């Protein structure tokens, strides 16, 4: 795989049983790049090790006054120099390719999982954790995959050098053969503590990132309540904890680096002292001493890769564990049968007994907002509790679990109560996969976005007043909550899915606008299945049928006005009465009268303005 061939056609099915298994799964899936990097690394490392042979040969040739061997040593040095240059260049090229392709594979896997889970992902994993996994963690994982082949080349080079020295000069070679493995393994007792400190640092950094993300997202609210200093103090404390953890981790790695410098130095001193005695006794030649000394000195280069792979593994293992945790999240907990190509018809939830007939606008009233959110997730094929996997929602009698992901996404679209607007122009916001049956203009009109278009037109500087070309800031923070909500609704309407599920789509708008939105959605979705989770009488009065969900079970079904008359629990939720008030029949009658009067008034206003 080359960088120009990215992205992968299929990033594969990762082994997410543990962070270590995930790392080595990535390595196995890049065998070609790993082998290439290993071979170029061997060329580089053996070229560096061979310099000692050439220098020893040259020194001995000078001692013996042999011009032929001196010329041979010079030629050997030139060849080794060229090999080192080519090996270093190609090793860097292949290593960076391994890093980038591994990171790209992880990012593709994360993107695929994000698309599969949708908004449910941030309900199962903190938003800051998702950001950390997709940015810094991806880089650390790529580092380990890239360093793996270079370490393998360095380790193999040390083995070959030790074997060669034993045959070349047994006395000194034996000392080196014993000393080098000790140097390579000397840092192993320090690694567990270094790894633990790195884990603590990463955990604290993740918490700080999450806190910063939440603070930025809620900055407008924080300013409104004067909470900036409180959250600034919390982030300052979290930041200092990260700093202290980073210093503690750095001290441990500094100790490992010091060991990697001290012990090779002691080995060099020992080899030189023993070799000088052998040379004085005439047991070895000066050139042989230079060769062995040079080989040991040059082994410091591959020894650095031992330290690097230890650091790479220590930093990447917790990152891989977190990435594997995200990738292990499943769309549902069921084992599905062979997928169906398409499903249409009634939407039915076996958990609550909710039935949304095809082609109708069904409103759902839940006294518990959290229960409404769970129901919306379930209707979209994303149960949030593990025990719900065996109760998949049925669309036309077909479980959503048995639909392939693309078909399920096309069939059912869920807009939660806090939709996200991506940065970009309004045209880009509404340029989403759709049936093309609904024009953006019609969707904007149905969602009552006229004032939003006027605001964007006034805000545009270089778009000639065209609101469709005006850029929307990140998450739509330049807009009010109601404006963002209505733009998100327009985006959902443009998509024109088989089933549209809306969770409190008008909670941030005033009553007059809400009545218009209800009429617009009803008109635009005529003949299409729509489910609205809400408790607003203005929306409920527009529904073909209304279902009351109590304790995760549908307990009443009818029209809005029928349920007001006959169901005290429904009346209590819709009119916001207390239990005591809901038990009083006279108050219930007054509430019904008020609701009928309000609905009639707004209906008359709408009809008059339409005329």
PDB file of C-alpha atoms in Angstrom, residues 269-453:
ATOM      1  CA  UNK A 269      35.463   0.929  28.314  1.00  0.00           C
ATOM      2  CA  UNK A 270      35.580  -2.771  29.116  1.00  0.00           C
ATOM      3  CA  UNK A 271      36.123  -3.798  25.485  1.00  0.00           C
ATOM      4  CA  UNK A 272      38.838  -1.184  25.014  1.00  0.00           C
ATOM      5  CA  UNK A 273      40.689  -2.110  28.214  1.00  0.00           C
ATOM      6  CA  UNK A 274      40.557  -5.842  27.528  1.00  0.00           C
ATOM      7  CA  UNK A 275      41.412  -5.366  23.854  1.00  0.00           C
ATOM      8  CA  UNK A 276      44.389  -3.118  24.648  1.00  0.00           C
ATOM      9  CA  UNK A 277      45.786  -5.817  26.947  1.00  0.00           C
ATOM     10  CA  UNK A 278      45.321  -8.434  24.230  1.00  0.00           C
ATOM     11  CA  UNK A 279      47.016  -6.146  21.698  1.00  0.00           C
ATOM     12  CA  UNK A 280      49.966  -5.506  24.035  1.00  0.00           C
ATOM     13  CA  UNK A 281      50.319  -9.245  24.510  1.00  0.00           C
ATOM     14  CA  UNK A 282      50.308  -9.678  20.731  1.00  0.00           C
ATOM     15  CA  UNK A 283      47.205 -11.871  20.758  1.00  0.00           C
ATOM     16  CA  UNK A 284      45.282  -9.563  18.405  1.00  0.00           C
ATOM     17  CA  UNK A 285      46.284  -7.047  15.786  1.00  0.00           C
ATOM     18  CA  UNK A 286      45.681  -3.315  16.095  1.00  0.00           C
ATOM     19  CA  UNK A 287      43.263  -3.416  13.166  1.00  0.00           C
ATOM     20  CA  UNK A 288      41.218  -6.144  14.858  1.00  0.00           C
ATOM     21  CA  UNK A 289      40.981  -4.066  18.050  1.00  0.00           C
ATOM     22  CA  UNK A 290      39.799  -1.074  16.025  1.00  0.00           C
ATOM     23  CA  UNK A 291      37.238  -3.230  14.229  1.00  0.00           C
ATOM     24  CA  UNK A 292      35.752  -4.659  17.434  1.00  0.00           C
ATOM     25  CA  UNK A 293      35.786  -1.289  19.201  1.00  0.00           C
ATOM     26  CA  UNK A 294      34.145   0.392  16.200  1.00  0.00           C
ATOM     27  CA  UNK A 295      31.488  -2.326  15.972  1.00  0.00           C
ATOM     28  CA  UNK A 296      30.565  -1.874  19.651  1.00  0.00           C
ATOM     29  CA  UNK A 297      30.513   1.922  19.329  1.00  0.00           C
ATOM     30  CA  UNK A 298      28.310   1.757  16.244  1.00  0.00           C
ATOM     31  CA  UNK A 299      25.900  -0.611  18.022  1.00  0.00           C
ATOM     32  CA  UNK A 300      24.679   2.395  19.983  1.00  0.00           C
ATOM     33  CA  UNK A 301      22.621   3.275  16.895  1.00  0.00           C
ATOM     34  CA  UNK A 302      20.499   0.098  16.816  1.00  0.00           C
ATOM     35  CA  UNK A 303      20.312   0.146  20.629  1.00  0.00           C
ATOM     36  CA  UNK A 304      18.376   3.410  20.385  1.00  0.00           C
ATOM     37  CA  UNK A 305      15.657   1.534  18.527  1.00  0.00           C
ATOM     38  CA  UNK A 306      15.227  -0.723  21.545  1.00  0.00           C
ATOM     39  CA  UNK A 307      14.478   2.322  23.680  1.00  0.00           C
ATOM     40  CA  UNK A 308      12.219   3.738  20.974  1.00  0.00           C
ATOM     41  CA  UNK A 309      10.115   0.592  20.588  1.00  0.00           C
ATOM     42  CA  UNK A 310       9.693   0.467  24.357  1.00  0.00           C
ATOM     43  CA  UNK A 311       8.480   4.065  24.389  1.00  0.00           C
ATOM     44  CA  UNK A 312       6.291   3.545  21.316  1.00  0.00           C
ATOM     45  CA  UNK A 313       4.625   0.496  22.846  1.00  0.00           C
ATOM     46  CA  UNK A 314       4.148   2.162  26.227  1.00  0.00           C
ATOM     47  CA  UNK A 315       2.475   5.201  24.664  1.00  0.00           C
ATOM     48  CA  UNK A 316       0.554   3.409  21.922  1.00  0.00           C
ATOM     49  CA  UNK A 317      -0.830   0.499  23.973  1.00  0.00           C
ATOM     50  CA  UNK A 318      -3.261   2.644  26.016  1.00  0.00           C
ATOM     51  CA  UNK A 319      -4.118   4.560  22.844  1.00  0.00           C
ATOM     52  CA  UNK A 320      -4.800   1.295  21.021  1.00  0.00           C
ATOM     53  CA  UNK A 321      -6.869   0.090  23.974  1.00  0.00           C
ATOM     54  CA  UNK A 322      -9.061   3.176  23.745  1.00  0.00           C
ATOM     55  CA  UNK A 323      -9.372   2.889  19.980  1.00  0.00           C
ATOM     56  CA  UNK A 324     -10.283  -0.794  20.333  1.00  0.00           C
ATOM     57  CA  UNK A 325     -12.881   0.170  22.924  1.00  0.00           C
ATOM     58  CA  UNK A 326     -14.566   2.524  20.468  1.00  0.00           C
ATOM     59  CA  UNK A 327     -14.291   0.053  17.583  1.00  0.00           C
ATOM     60  CA  UNK A 328     -15.784  -2.738  19.700  1.00  0.00           C
ATOM     61  CA  UNK A 329     -19.050  -0.829  20.094  1.00  0.00           C
ATOM     62  CA  UNK A 330     -21.760  -2.534  18.087  1.00  0.00           C
ATOM     63  CA  UNK A 331     -24.750  -1.152  16.275  1.00  0.00           C
ATOM     64  CA  UNK A 332     -26.870  -3.651  18.190  1.00  0.00           C
ATOM     65  CA  UNK A 333     -26.139  -6.671  20.356  1.00  0.00           C
ATOM     66  CA  UNK A 334     -27.861  -9.165  18.116  1.00  0.00           C
ATOM     67  CA  UNK A 335     -26.490 -11.621  15.607  1.00  0.00           C
ATOM     68  CA  UNK A 336     -28.398 -10.764  12.475  1.00  0.00           C
ATOM     69  CA  UNK A 337     -29.648 -13.022   9.772  1.00  0.00           C
ATOM     70  CA  UNK A 338     -29.047 -12.524   6.079  1.00  0.00           C
ATOM     71  CA  UNK A 339     -29.750  -8.885   5.271  1.00  0.00           C
ATOM     72  CA  UNK A 340     -32.878  -7.707   3.515  1.00  0.00           C
ATOM     73  CA  UNK A 341     -32.599  -5.318   0.624  1.00  0.00           C
ATOM     74  CA  UNK A 342     -35.474  -2.963   1.495  1.00  0.00           C
ATOM     75  CA  UNK A 343     -38.293  -2.589   3.990  1.00  0.00           C
ATOM     76  CA  UNK A 344     -41.392  -0.381   3.981  1.00  0.00           C
ATOM     77  CA  UNK A 345     -44.564  -0.263   5.999  1.00  0.00           C
ATOM     78  CA  UNK A 346     -45.508   0.281   9.627  1.00  0.00           C
ATOM     79  CA  UNK A 347     -42.825   1.000  12.228  1.00  0.00           C
ATOM     80  CA  UNK A 348     -43.278  -1.107  15.359  1.00  0.00           C
ATOM     81  CA  UNK A 349     -41.297  -1.177  18.596  1.00  0.00           C
ATOM     82  CA  UNK A 350     -41.779  -4.476  20.506  1.00  0.00           C
ATOM     83  CA  UNK A 351     -40.317  -2.990  23.721  1.00  0.00           C
ATOM     84  CA  UNK A 352     -42.960  -0.297  24.214  1.00  0.00           C
ATOM     85  CA  UNK A 353     -45.634  -1.609  21.840  1.00  0.00           C
ATOM     86  CA  UNK A 354     -45.494   1.633  19.849  1.00  0.00           C
ATOM     87  CA  UNK A 355     -46.967   1.389  16.344  1.00  0.00           C
ATOM     88  CA  UNK A 356     -46.429   4.153  13.781  1.00  0.00           C
ATOM     89  CA  UNK A 357     -48.656   3.355  10.769  1.00  0.00           C
ATOM     90  CA  UNK A 358     -47.150   3.950   7.356  1.00  0.00           C
ATOM     91  CA  UNK A 359     -47.945   7.316   5.825  1.00  0.00           C
ATOM     92  CA  UNK A 360     -49.242   8.907   9.035  1.00  0.00           C
ATOM     93  CA  UNK A 361     -47.934  11.484  11.497  1.00  0.00           C
ATOM     94  CA  UNK A 362     -47.651   9.778  14.883  1.00  0.00           C
ATOM     95  CA  UNK A 363     -46.897  11.777  18.006  1.00  0.00           C
ATOM     96  CA  UNK A 364     -45.443  10.128  21.104  1.00  0.00           C
ATOM     97  CA  UNK A 365     -45.742  11.612  24.578  1.00  0.00           C
ATOM     98  CA  UNK A 366     -43.292  10.465  27.271  1.00  0.00           C
ATOM     99  CA  UNK A 367     -43.307  11.891  30.753  1.00  0.00           C
ATOM    100  CA  UNK A 368     -39.592  11.120  31.088  1.00  0.00           C
ATOM    101  CA  UNK A 369     -37.311  12.980  28.604  1.00  0.00           C
ATOM    102  CA  UNK A 370     -34.633  10.304  29.012  1.00  0.00           C
ATOM    103  CA  UNK A 371     -37.146   7.621  28.095  1.00  0.00           C
ATOM    104  CA  UNK A 372     -38.034   9.637  25.003  1.00  0.00           C
ATOM    105  CA  UNK A 373     -34.365   9.778  24.014  1.00  0.00           C
ATOM    106  CA  UNK A 374     -33.971   6.018  24.472  1.00  0.00           C
ATOM    107  CA  UNK A 375     -37.089   5.407  22.411  1.00  0.00           C
ATOM    108  CA  UNK A 376     -35.798   7.650  19.614  1.00  0.00           C
ATOM    109  CA  UNK A 377     -32.511   5.745  19.580  1.00  0.00           C
ATOM    110  CA  UNK A 378     -34.324   2.435  19.474  1.00  0.00           C
ATOM    111  CA  UNK A 379     -36.566   3.557  16.614  1.00  0.00           C
ATOM    112  CA  UNK A 380     -33.408   4.383  14.665  1.00  0.00           C
ATOM    113  CA  UNK A 381     -31.916   0.946  15.336  1.00  0.00           C
ATOM    114  CA  UNK A 382     -29.581   2.042  18.139  1.00  0.00           C
ATOM    115  CA  UNK A 383     -30.663   0.543  21.478  1.00  0.00           C
ATOM    116  CA  UNK A 384     -28.551   2.055  24.254  1.00  0.00           C
ATOM    117  CA  UNK A 385     -28.843  -0.842  26.725  1.00  0.00           C
ATOM    118  CA  UNK A 386     -27.211  -4.186  25.999  1.00  0.00           C
ATOM    119  CA  UNK A 387     -30.302  -6.115  27.015  1.00  0.00           C
ATOM    120  CA  UNK A 388     -32.389  -4.571  24.286  1.00  0.00           C
ATOM    121  CA  UNK A 389     -30.516  -6.139  21.377  1.00  0.00           C
ATOM    122  CA  UNK A 390     -32.989  -8.980  20.929  1.00  0.00           C
ATOM    123  CA  UNK A 391     -35.949  -6.579  20.539  1.00  0.00           C
ATOM    124  CA  UNK A 392     -35.154  -4.832  17.297  1.00  0.00           C
ATOM    125  CA  UNK A 393     -37.645  -2.350  15.906  1.00  0.00           C
ATOM    126  CA  UNK A 394     -39.612  -3.714  12.953  1.00  0.00           C
ATOM    127  CA  UNK A 395     -40.186  -1.793   9.727  1.00  0.00           C
ATOM    128  CA  UNK A 396     -42.804  -3.469   7.594  1.00  0.00           C
ATOM    129  CA  UNK A 397     -42.298  -6.613   9.692  1.00  0.00           C
ATOM    130  CA  UNK A 398     -38.530  -6.657   8.980  1.00  0.00           C
ATOM    131  CA  UNK A 399     -36.133  -6.086  11.936  1.00  0.00           C
ATOM    132  CA  UNK A 400     -33.907  -3.064  11.387  1.00  0.00           C
ATOM    133  CA  UNK A 401     -31.011  -5.239  12.574  1.00  0.00           C
ATOM    134  CA  UNK A 402     -31.416  -7.390   9.483  1.00  0.00           C
ATOM    135  CA  UNK A 403     -31.168  -4.456   7.101  1.00  0.00           C
ATOM    136  CA  UNK A 404     -27.735  -3.490   5.855  1.00  0.00           C
ATOM    137  CA  UNK A 405     -26.547  -0.207   7.298  1.00  0.00           C
ATOM    138  CA  UNK A 406     -27.054   1.912   4.165  1.00  0.00           C
ATOM    139  CA  UNK A 407     -30.610   0.660   3.724  1.00  0.00           C
ATOM    140  CA  UNK A 408     -31.417   1.184   7.398  1.00  0.00           C
ATOM    141  CA  UNK A 409     -30.037   4.738   7.254  1.00  0.00           C
ATOM    142  CA  UNK A 410     -32.163   5.479   4.180  1.00  0.00           C
ATOM    143  CA  UNK A 411     -35.252   3.943   5.733  1.00  0.00           C
ATOM    144  CA  UNK A 412     -35.213   5.594   9.170  1.00  0.00           C
ATOM    145  CA  UNK A 413     -33.705   8.959  10.088  1.00  0.00           C
ATOM    146  CA  UNK A 414     -33.611  10.135  13.708  1.00  0.00           C
ATOM    147  CA  UNK A 415     -33.099  13.778  14.605  1.00  0.00           C
ATOM    148  CA  UNK A 416     -32.327  14.010  18.302  1.00  0.00           C
ATOM    149  CA  UNK A 417     -33.154  16.930  20.535  1.00  0.00           C
ATOM    150  CA  UNK A 418     -29.683  18.452  20.240  1.00  0.00           C
ATOM    151  CA  UNK A 419     -28.777  18.222  16.533  1.00  0.00           C
ATOM    152  CA  UNK A 420     -25.348  19.356  15.350  1.00  0.00           C
ATOM    153  CA  UNK A 421     -24.746  21.762  12.470  1.00  0.00           C
ATOM    154  CA  UNK A 422     -21.421  21.331  10.715  1.00  0.00           C
ATOM    155  CA  UNK A 423     -19.471  24.389   9.627  1.00  0.00           C
ATOM    156  CA  UNK A 424     -19.870  25.406   6.001  1.00  0.00           C
ATOM    157  CA  UNK A 425     -22.373  27.186   3.811  1.00  0.00           C
ATOM    158  CA  UNK A 426     -26.118  26.691   4.055  1.00  0.00           C
ATOM    159  CA  UNK A 427     -26.017  25.075   0.623  1.00  0.00           C
ATOM    160  CA  UNK A 428     -23.475  22.537   1.905  1.00  0.00           C
ATOM    161  CA  UNK A 429     -25.565  21.940   5.025  1.00  0.00           C
ATOM    162  CA  UNK A 430     -28.573  20.960   2.922  1.00  0.00           C
ATOM    163  CA  UNK A 431     -26.553  19.013   0.334  1.00  0.00           C
ATOM    164  CA  UNK A 432     -27.183  15.638   1.980  1.00  0.00           C
ATOM    165  CA  UNK A 433     -28.014  12.197   0.562  1.00  0.00           C
ATOM    166  CA  UNK A 434     -31.717  12.282  -0.185  1.00  0.00           C
ATOM    167  CA  UNK A 435     -34.504  11.065  -2.449  1.00  0.00           C
ATOM    168  CA  UNK A 436     -34.402  14.453  -4.271  1.00  0.00           C
ATOM    169  CA  UNK A 437     -38.179  14.613  -3.861  1.00  0.00           C
ATOM    170  CA  UNK A 438     -37.977  17.558  -1.449  1.00  0.00           C
ATOM    171  CA  UNK A 439     -36.353  20.779  -2.571  1.00  0.00           C
ATOM    172  CA  UNK A 440     -34.218  22.705  -0.057  1.00  0.00           C
ATOM    173  CA  UNK A 441     -36.471  25.740  -0.521  1.00  0.00           C
ATOM    174  CA  UNK A 442     -39.544  23.730   0.460  1.00  0.00           C
ATOM    175  CA  UNK A 443     -37.787  22.224   3.481  1.00  0.00           C
ATOM    176  CA  UNK A 444     -36.644  25.659   4.684  1.00  0.00           C
ATOM    177  CA  UNK A 445     -40.170  27.015   4.285  1.00  0.00           C
ATOM    178  CA  UNK A 446     -41.718  24.085   6.152  1.00  0.00           C
ATOM    179  CA  UNK A 447     -39.236  24.559   9.008  1.00  0.00           C
ATOM    180  CA  UNK A 448     -40.052  28.296   9.159  1.00  0.00           C
ATOM    181  CA  UNK A 449     -36.480  29.365   8.390  1.00  0.00           C
ATOM    182  CA  UNK A 450     -37.381  32.714   6.811  1.00  0.00           C
ATOM    183  CA  UNK A 451     -35.839  34.753   9.629  1.00  0.00           C
ATOM    184  CA  UNK A 452     -32.760  32.543   9.529  1.00  0.00           C
ATOM    185  CA  UNK A 453     -32.303  33.239   5.821  1.00  0.00           C
TER     186      UNK A 453
END
